[in-house]
Short mmCIF file of C-alpha atoms and ligand atoms in Angstrom, two decimals:
data_model
loop_
_atom_site.label_atom_id
_atom_site.label_comp_id
_atom_site.label_asym_id
_atom_site.label_seq_id
_atom_site.Cartn_x
_atom_site.Cartn_y
_atom_site.Cartn_z
CA UNK A 1 -21.12 -5.85 -4.54
CA UNK A 2 -19.33 -2.54 -4.71
CA UNK A 3 -16.67 -1.79 -2.13
CA UNK A 4 -14.17 0.91 -1.31
CA UNK A 5 -10.68 0.12 0.00
CA UNK A 6 -9.59 2.98 2.23
CA UNK A 7 -6.17 3.45 3.78
CA UNK A 8 -2.93 5.42 3.66
CA UNK A 9 -0.28 4.95 0.94
CA UNK A 10 1.21 1.48 1.31
CA UNK A 11 -1.68 0.07 3.36
CA UNK A 12 -2.08 -2.73 0.81
CA UNK A 13 -5.13 -1.52 -1.14
CA UNK A 14 -3.74 -2.48 -4.54
CA UNK A 15 -2.51 -5.86 -3.29
CA UNK A 16 -5.92 -6.79 -1.86
CA UNK A 17 -7.81 -5.40 -4.85
CA UNK A 18 -5.90 -7.73 -7.17
CA UNK A 19 -6.78 -10.72 -4.98
CA UNK A 20 -10.46 -9.76 -5.09
CA UNK A 21 -10.35 -9.51 -8.88
CA UNK A 22 -8.93 -13.03 -9.04
CA UNK A 23 -11.23 -14.53 -6.40
CA UNK A 24 -14.53 -12.82 -7.09
CA UNK A 25 -14.36 -11.39 -10.60
CA UNK A 26 -14.88 -7.86 -9.34
CA UNK A 27 -13.43 -5.00 -11.38
CA UNK A 28 -10.62 -2.96 -9.82
CA UNK A 29 -10.86 0.78 -10.32
CA UNK A 30 -7.59 2.35 -9.16
CA UNK A 31 -7.40 6.06 -9.89
CA UNK A 32 -3.64 5.88 -9.22
CA UNK A 33 -3.23 3.24 -11.96
CA UNK A 34 -5.43 5.23 -14.35
CA UNK A 35 -3.39 8.38 -13.77
CA UNK A 36 -0.09 6.51 -14.25
CA UNK A 37 -1.48 5.03 -17.47
CA UNK A 38 -2.37 8.51 -18.71
CA UNK A 39 1.18 9.65 -17.94
CA UNK A 40 2.79 6.72 -19.70
CA UNK A 41 0.74 7.24 -22.84
CA UNK A 42 1.57 10.96 -22.71
CA UNK A 43 -1.98 12.30 -22.90
CA UNK A 44 -2.55 15.99 -22.20
CA UNK A 45 -4.11 15.12 -18.85
CA UNK A 46 -1.26 12.75 -18.06
CA UNK A 47 1.31 15.50 -18.60
CA UNK A 48 -0.75 17.84 -16.47
CA UNK A 49 -0.79 15.55 -13.43
CA UNK A 50 2.75 14.13 -13.59
CA UNK A 51 4.49 16.72 -11.42
CA UNK A 52 1.64 16.78 -8.89
CA UNK A 53 1.80 13.00 -8.48
CA UNK A 54 5.58 12.93 -8.15
CA UNK A 55 5.36 15.47 -5.33
CA UNK A 56 2.78 13.26 -3.64
CA UNK A 57 -0.07 15.76 -3.77
CA UNK A 58 -3.64 14.94 -4.80
CA UNK A 59 -4.75 15.76 -8.33
CA UNK A 60 -8.02 17.68 -8.73
CA UNK A 61 -11.39 16.12 -7.90
CA UNK A 62 -12.63 16.96 -11.42
CA UNK A 63 -9.96 14.81 -13.05
CA UNK A 64 -10.40 11.71 -10.91
CA UNK A 65 -14.20 11.88 -10.83
CA UNK A 66 -14.12 12.15 -14.63
CA UNK A 67 -11.93 9.04 -14.86
CA UNK A 68 -14.26 7.03 -12.60
CA UNK A 69 -17.35 8.23 -14.44
CA UNK A 70 -15.90 6.98 -17.76
CA UNK A 71 -15.16 3.56 -16.30
CA UNK A 72 -18.49 2.84 -14.63
CA UNK A 73 -20.80 4.26 -17.29
CA UNK A 74 -22.18 1.39 -19.33
CA UNK A 75 -20.04 -1.24 -17.57
CA UNK A 76 -21.60 -4.66 -17.04
CA UNK A 77 -19.18 -5.57 -14.22
CA UNK A 78 -20.62 -7.65 -11.37
CA UNK A 79 -19.17 -5.14 -8.95
CA UNK A 80 -16.40 -2.61 -8.45
CA UNK A 81 -13.51 -2.31 -6.04
CA UNK A 82 -12.67 1.35 -5.63
CA UNK A 83 -8.95 1.48 -4.84
CA UNK A 84 -7.56 4.89 -3.91
CA UNK A 85 -10.86 6.61 -4.65
CA UNK A 86 -12.61 8.54 -3.13
CA UNK A 87 -9.89 10.53 -1.39
CA UNK A 88 -11.78 13.70 -0.47
CA UNK A 89 -15.28 14.37 0.85
CA UNK A 90 -16.15 15.99 -2.50
CA UNK A 91 -15.10 12.77 -4.28
CA UNK A 92 -17.20 10.72 -1.86
CA UNK A 93 -20.28 12.82 -2.63
CA UNK A 94 -19.57 12.58 -6.36
CA UNK A 95 -19.28 8.79 -6.11
CA UNK A 96 -22.60 8.53 -4.27
CA UNK A 97 -24.24 10.52 -7.06
CA UNK A 98 -22.60 8.38 -9.78
CA UNK A 99 -23.77 5.17 -8.11
CA UNK A 100 -27.28 6.62 -7.88
CA UNK A 101 -27.21 7.34 -11.62
CA UNK A 102 -26.49 3.70 -12.44
CA UNK A 103 -28.94 2.37 -9.86
CA UNK A 104 -26.29 0.87 -7.57
CA UNK A 105 -24.76 1.59 -4.20
CA UNK A 106 -21.65 1.13 -2.12
CA UNK A 107 -22.03 -1.97 0.07
CA UNK A 108 -19.01 -1.57 2.32
CA UNK A 109 -16.02 0.66 2.94
CA UNK A 110 -13.07 -1.35 4.18
CA UNK A 111 -10.58 0.65 6.19
CA UNK A 112 -7.13 -0.95 6.21
CA UNK A 113 -5.48 0.04 9.47
CA UNK A 114 -1.70 0.15 9.58
CA UNK A 115 0.76 2.22 11.56
CA UNK A 116 2.81 4.87 9.86
CA UNK A 117 6.13 3.24 10.75
CA UNK A 118 5.23 0.18 8.68
CA UNK A 119 4.38 2.30 5.65
CA UNK A 120 7.92 3.53 5.09
CA UNK A 121 9.33 0.02 4.67
CA UNK A 122 6.33 -1.07 2.59
CA UNK A 123 6.73 1.81 0.18
CA UNK A 124 10.51 1.72 -0.03
CA UNK A 125 10.53 -2.03 -0.79
CA UNK A 126 7.78 -1.97 -3.39
CA UNK A 127 8.14 -2.76 -7.10
CA UNK A 128 5.50 -3.49 -9.71
CA UNK A 129 5.30 -5.41 -12.97
CA UNK A 130 5.07 -2.87 -15.80
CA UNK A 131 3.24 -5.40 -17.95
CA UNK A 132 0.53 -6.93 -15.71
CA UNK A 133 0.59 -4.66 -12.65
CA UNK A 134 1.41 -7.35 -10.07
CA UNK A 135 2.73 -5.74 -6.87
CA UNK A 136 5.89 -7.08 -5.16
CA UNK A 137 8.04 -6.25 -2.17
CA UNK A 138 11.78 -6.80 -1.62
CA UNK A 139 11.22 -8.54 1.74
CA UNK A 140 7.57 -9.58 2.11
CA UNK A 141 6.72 -10.59 -1.47
CA UNK A 142 9.72 -10.97 -3.79
CA UNK A 143 9.40 -12.52 -7.25
CA UNK A 144 10.27 -16.25 -7.24
CA UNK A 145 12.93 -15.71 -9.89
CA UNK A 146 14.80 -12.43 -9.34
CA UNK A 147 13.87 -9.87 -12.00
CA UNK A 148 11.03 -11.91 -13.53
CA UNK A 149 7.30 -11.39 -12.85
CA UNK A 150 5.68 -14.56 -11.37
CA UNK A 151 2.38 -13.86 -13.11
CA UNK A 152 3.32 -12.96 -16.68
CA UNK A 153 7.06 -13.59 -17.02
CA UNK A 154 7.86 -9.98 -17.91
CA UNK A 155 11.24 -8.56 -16.88
CA UNK A 156 9.83 -5.02 -16.84
CA UNK A 157 9.82 -4.56 -13.05
CA UNK A 158 9.56 -0.93 -11.97
CA UNK A 159 9.71 1.33 -8.94
CA UNK A 160 7.39 4.32 -8.74
CA UNK A 161 8.70 7.88 -9.02
CA UNK A 162 6.67 8.89 -5.93
CA UNK A 163 8.02 6.06 -3.74
CA UNK A 164 10.73 8.13 -2.06
CA UNK A 165 10.90 9.45 1.50
CA UNK A 166 10.07 13.07 0.60
CA UNK A 167 6.99 12.28 -1.54
CA UNK A 168 5.81 9.70 0.96
CA UNK A 169 5.78 12.36 3.66
CA UNK A 170 3.59 14.57 1.47
CA UNK A 171 1.32 11.62 0.59
CA UNK A 172 0.84 10.86 4.28
CA UNK A 173 0.05 14.51 5.06
CA UNK A 174 -2.45 14.60 2.19
CA UNK A 175 -4.01 11.42 3.56
CA UNK A 176 -4.45 12.76 7.08
CA UNK A 177 -5.67 16.19 5.96
CA UNK A 178 -8.00 15.25 3.13
CA UNK A 179 -8.75 11.52 3.10
CA UNK A 180 -8.97 10.41 6.73
CA UNK A 181 -12.19 12.47 7.28
CA UNK A 182 -13.84 9.84 5.06
CA UNK A 183 -13.54 7.37 7.94
CA UNK A 184 -16.03 9.39 9.99
CA UNK A 185 -18.18 10.06 6.94
CA UNK A 186 -18.59 6.36 6.13
CA UNK A 187 -18.93 5.39 9.77
CA UNK A 188 -21.91 7.74 9.98
CA UNK A 189 -23.28 6.14 6.79
CA UNK A 190 -22.99 2.73 8.52
CA UNK A 191 -20.70 1.44 5.77
CA UNK A 192 -17.37 1.38 7.59
CA UNK A 193 -15.65 -1.96 8.30
CA UNK A 194 -12.12 -2.27 9.61
CA UNK A 195 -9.36 -4.79 8.94
CA UNK A 196 -5.89 -5.15 10.44
CA UNK A 197 -3.66 -4.17 7.52
CA UNK A 198 -0.53 -5.13 9.45
CA UNK A 199 -1.39 -8.82 9.25
CA UNK A 200 0.10 -10.99 6.50
CA UNK A 201 -1.33 -10.58 3.01
CA UNK A 202 -3.36 -13.84 3.20
CA UNK A 203 -4.76 -12.96 6.60
CA UNK A 204 -5.85 -9.51 5.47
CA UNK A 205 -7.52 -11.18 2.47
CA UNK A 206 -9.33 -13.58 4.81
CA UNK A 207 -10.66 -10.69 6.91
CA UNK A 208 -11.96 -8.95 3.78
CA UNK A 209 -13.50 -12.21 2.59
CA UNK A 210 -15.38 -12.51 5.87
CA UNK A 211 -16.79 -9.01 5.46
CA UNK A 212 -17.89 -9.66 1.85
CA UNK A 213 -19.51 -12.98 2.77
CA UNK A 214 -21.71 -11.18 5.25
CA UNK A 215 -22.91 -8.85 2.47
CA UNK A 216 -23.83 -11.41 -0.24
P1 LIG B 301 -2.12 5.62 -5.61
O1 LIG B 301 -1.56 4.87 -6.75
O2 LIG B 301 -3.54 5.38 -5.21
O3 LIG B 301 -1.15 5.43 -4.37
P2 LIG B 301 -1.40 5.33 -2.79
O4 LIG B 301 -2.74 5.64 -2.26
O5 LIG B 301 -0.28 6.14 -2.25
O6 LIG B 301 -1.38 3.87 -2.50
P3 LIG B 301 -0.24 2.91 -2.86
O7 LIG B 301 -0.43 2.38 -4.25
O8 LIG B 301 1.07 3.56 -2.54
O9 LIG B 301 -0.44 1.81 -1.75
P4 LIG B 301 -1.41 0.57 -1.63
O10 LIG B 301 -2.28 0.79 -0.44
O11 LIG B 301 -2.09 0.22 -2.91
O12 LIG B 301 -0.36 -0.54 -1.23
P5 LIG B 301 0.23 -1.79 -2.06
O13 LIG B 301 -0.82 -2.85 -2.19
O14 LIG B 301 0.91 -1.33 -3.30
O15 LIG B 301 -1.98 7.17 -5.86
C1 LIG B 301 -0.81 7.75 -6.36
C2 LIG B 301 -1.03 9.23 -6.62
O16 LIG B 301 -2.04 9.41 -7.62
C3 LIG B 301 -1.50 10.06 -5.43
O17 LIG B 301 -0.44 10.48 -4.60
C4 LIG B 301 -2.21 11.22 -6.14
O18 LIG B 301 -1.26 12.15 -6.64
C5 LIG B 301 -2.87 10.54 -7.32
N1 LIG B 301 -4.23 10.06 -7.02
C6 LIG B 301 -4.68 8.76 -7.06
N2 LIG B 301 -5.98 8.67 -6.74
C7 LIG B 301 -6.39 9.95 -6.48
C8 LIG B 301 -7.65 10.50 -6.07
N3 LIG B 301 -8.73 9.74 -5.87
N4 LIG B 301 -7.71 11.86 -5.89
C9 LIG B 301 -6.62 12.66 -6.10
N5 LIG B 301 -5.42 12.17 -6.47
C10 LIG B 301 -5.29 10.83 -6.67
O19 LIG B 301 1.31 -2.31 -0.99
C11 LIG B 301 2.48 -1.56 -0.69
C12 LIG B 301 3.67 -2.52 -0.51
O20 LIG B 301 3.48 -3.33 0.65
C13 LIG B 301 3.86 -3.51 -1.67
O21 LIG B 301 5.24 -3.69 -1.90
C14 LIG B 301 3.20 -4.81 -1.16
O22 LIG B 301 3.82 -5.95 -1.73
C15 LIG B 301 3.44 -4.73 0.33
N6 LIG B 301 2.34 -5.29 1.13
C16 LIG B 301 1.00 -5.15 0.88
N7 LIG B 301 0.27 -5.77 1.84
C17 LIG B 301 1.17 -6.31 2.72
C18 LIG B 301 1.02 -7.06 3.93
N8 LIG B 301 -0.20 -7.37 4.44
N9 LIG B 301 2.16 -7.43 4.57
C19 LIG B 301 3.38 -7.11 4.08
N10 LIG B 301 3.59 -6.42 2.93
C20 LIG B 301 2.48 -6.01 2.26
ZN1 LIG B 302 3.61 -9.34 -14.70
#
């Protein structure tokens, strides 16, 4: 199955994607992670997008569609979880065309509903393992041993440069202006499913599981 996780910054897309990778062997395709990787390795493209990302604006459709194309071409994955992509109607059309090219389709678009007030505390409490990518939160999901990743033992725990109040405001505006129209688009395509993203992590995972079980 191929699914899209759709929701505002901090909705829990990355958290749920990682659980699906573990539980179902699907492959997570996070354009945010790919762009951060490009920045960290200092590629030309990475340098180009750094300032845009830190401000909280979207990078161009060409760049992210190119990244996704590279990942799905020739992949023998049993299915993809698109996390943070598509984010514009143009990206959604491009994804449909890419899936056509490889003879596959999107099976469900899972909208993670949360209210904006919750997002501020989610984003401001977030930190991530720089080695394995596990996502933590100061209050709702701290590491068991302070400063040490539960999954891989790394002490390289990081906060993101765009996780500040000013960039979050821009990210939310970008979401409402450019990404939220996708909800109507996928509803009309009969692919939209909704989960309560305010529930606890396990309960959100259970809701997503229920949706996927009805597809298989
Ligand atoms: P990206 O990396 O995609 O960031 P985002 O969409 O802002 O999403 P986040 O990673 O902030 O949130 P999330 O929903 O994954 O939440 P998480 O699971 O971490 O994009 C970054 C930037 O890259 C963009 O601003 C843009 O510049 C660029 N970009 C990326 N894709 C692009 C595209 N397609 N087109 C153009 N530009 C693009 O959870 C958040 C926190 O909450 C964590 O601390 C977590 O532990 C906690 N948490 C999660 N679930 C729960 C729960 N149920 N209960 C309590 N706490 C929870
Ligand atoms: Zn780790």
